[in-house]
Amino acid sequence: MPIVLITGVSRGLGISAMESALNLGCSVVGIARSKPDERLSTLLKNHQATATFLQGDVCDLALQESAVKTAIEKFGGLDCVLHNAAVLEPLSPTDSASDAEWKRAFDINFHSAVSLTRVALPHLRESAKKHGVPSKLIFVSSGASEHAYYSWGAYCTSKAALHMFAKVLAKEEPGIISASVKPGVCDTAMQGVIRETGAGAMRPEDHASFIGRHERGELNDPNVVGHVLARLAMECPSEFSGEIFNWNDPKLTGLQPAPLSSKNIN
């Protein structure tokens, strides 16, 4: 079964993808800056032979190298990297956010994925050669990579850059499927940040839209989307390499954990 490295596994889509990947039989190395909470601790306890966790800053090259080394030494290889770690902040118009805030957002959302990919590439190439099937680089993107929001400059542009990086990799690395996935509006901590702090920074109509989705129960279940991310890490269709697509694209119906509910439509 595939050996997968996932970033940002302390909560949200990251922990959901890690849990699904483990339940599907994968071996997983997870990275997050936060200490394991009860859910992650239980997951690590229940999958001691196939799960390991490294705490630290995803931007730290030494941590990235250690994570890849762990995958090689503990599990025998590396077949996929799922780039999930991201931050929304700074939630400020361009003339209000500092250079340091923008740099930090790009470091987490974009540069960390570039440097981790660079570390992983030799092993992903080896995986493709060894198994005779493409290895995978899956990038968690966002609708904000294509649709601009007032005060979301750092997030929108860093996610757009991330997708272009995936497109470049698809050209450079024919033995690796590099794909960008839009998870829709998920019921995660990031949505909480938008609801709680967005009123003073976003356009009123945009903020009201996110509030309304939450009140109407329209947010996607991160466990459902996380399952799809895990399946993509295992078997992303080659036709999606270099592309950006929705997590519930009709072509991915076979990767869904169950028939889609009316809630999970974004």
GROMACS .gro file of N, CA and C in nm, residues 90-97 102 150-152 201:
model
   39
   90PRO      N    1  -0.254   3.698   0.653
   90PRO     CA    2  -0.325   3.813   0.709
   90PRO      C    3  -0.457   3.839   0.637
   91LEU      N    4  -0.558   3.866   0.714
   91LEU     CA    5  -0.690   3.901   0.660
   91LEU      C    6  -0.699   4.053   0.662
   92SER      N    7  -0.628   4.115   0.566
   92SER     CA    8  -0.616   4.260   0.561
   92SER      C    9  -0.596   4.306   0.418
   93PRO      N   10  -0.644   4.425   0.384
   93PRO     CA   11  -0.613   4.481   0.252
   93PRO      C   12  -0.462   4.495   0.235
   94THR      N   13  -0.419   4.500   0.112
   94THR     CA   14  -0.276   4.500   0.082
   94THR      C   15  -0.201   4.613   0.151
   95ASP      N   16  -0.262   4.732   0.162
   95ASP     CA   17  -0.191   4.845   0.221
   95ASP      C   18  -0.192   4.841   0.374
   96SER      N   19  -0.260   4.743   0.431
   96SER     CA   20  -0.265   4.732   0.577
   96SER      C   21  -0.179   4.618   0.631
   97ALA      N   22  -0.160   4.514   0.551
   97ALA     CA   23  -0.080   4.400   0.595
   97ALA      C   24   0.068   4.430   0.577
  102TRP      N   25   0.280   3.892   0.488
  102TRP     CA   26   0.271   3.831   0.356
  102TRP      C   27   0.378   3.724   0.338
  150TYR      N   28  -1.167   4.047  -0.134
  150TYR     CA   29  -1.113   4.166  -0.069
  150TYR      C   30  -1.050   4.125   0.064
  151SER      N   31  -0.927   4.168   0.086
  151SER     CA   32  -0.847   4.146   0.208
  151SER      C   33  -0.786   4.007   0.217
  152TRP      N   34  -0.806   3.923   0.114
  152TRP     CA   35  -0.747   3.789   0.114
  152TRP      C   36  -0.623   3.783   0.024
  201ALA      N   37  -1.280   4.310   0.810
  201ALA     CA   38  -1.182   4.314   0.702
  201ALA      C   39  -1.240   4.286   0.564
   0.00000   0.00000   0.00000
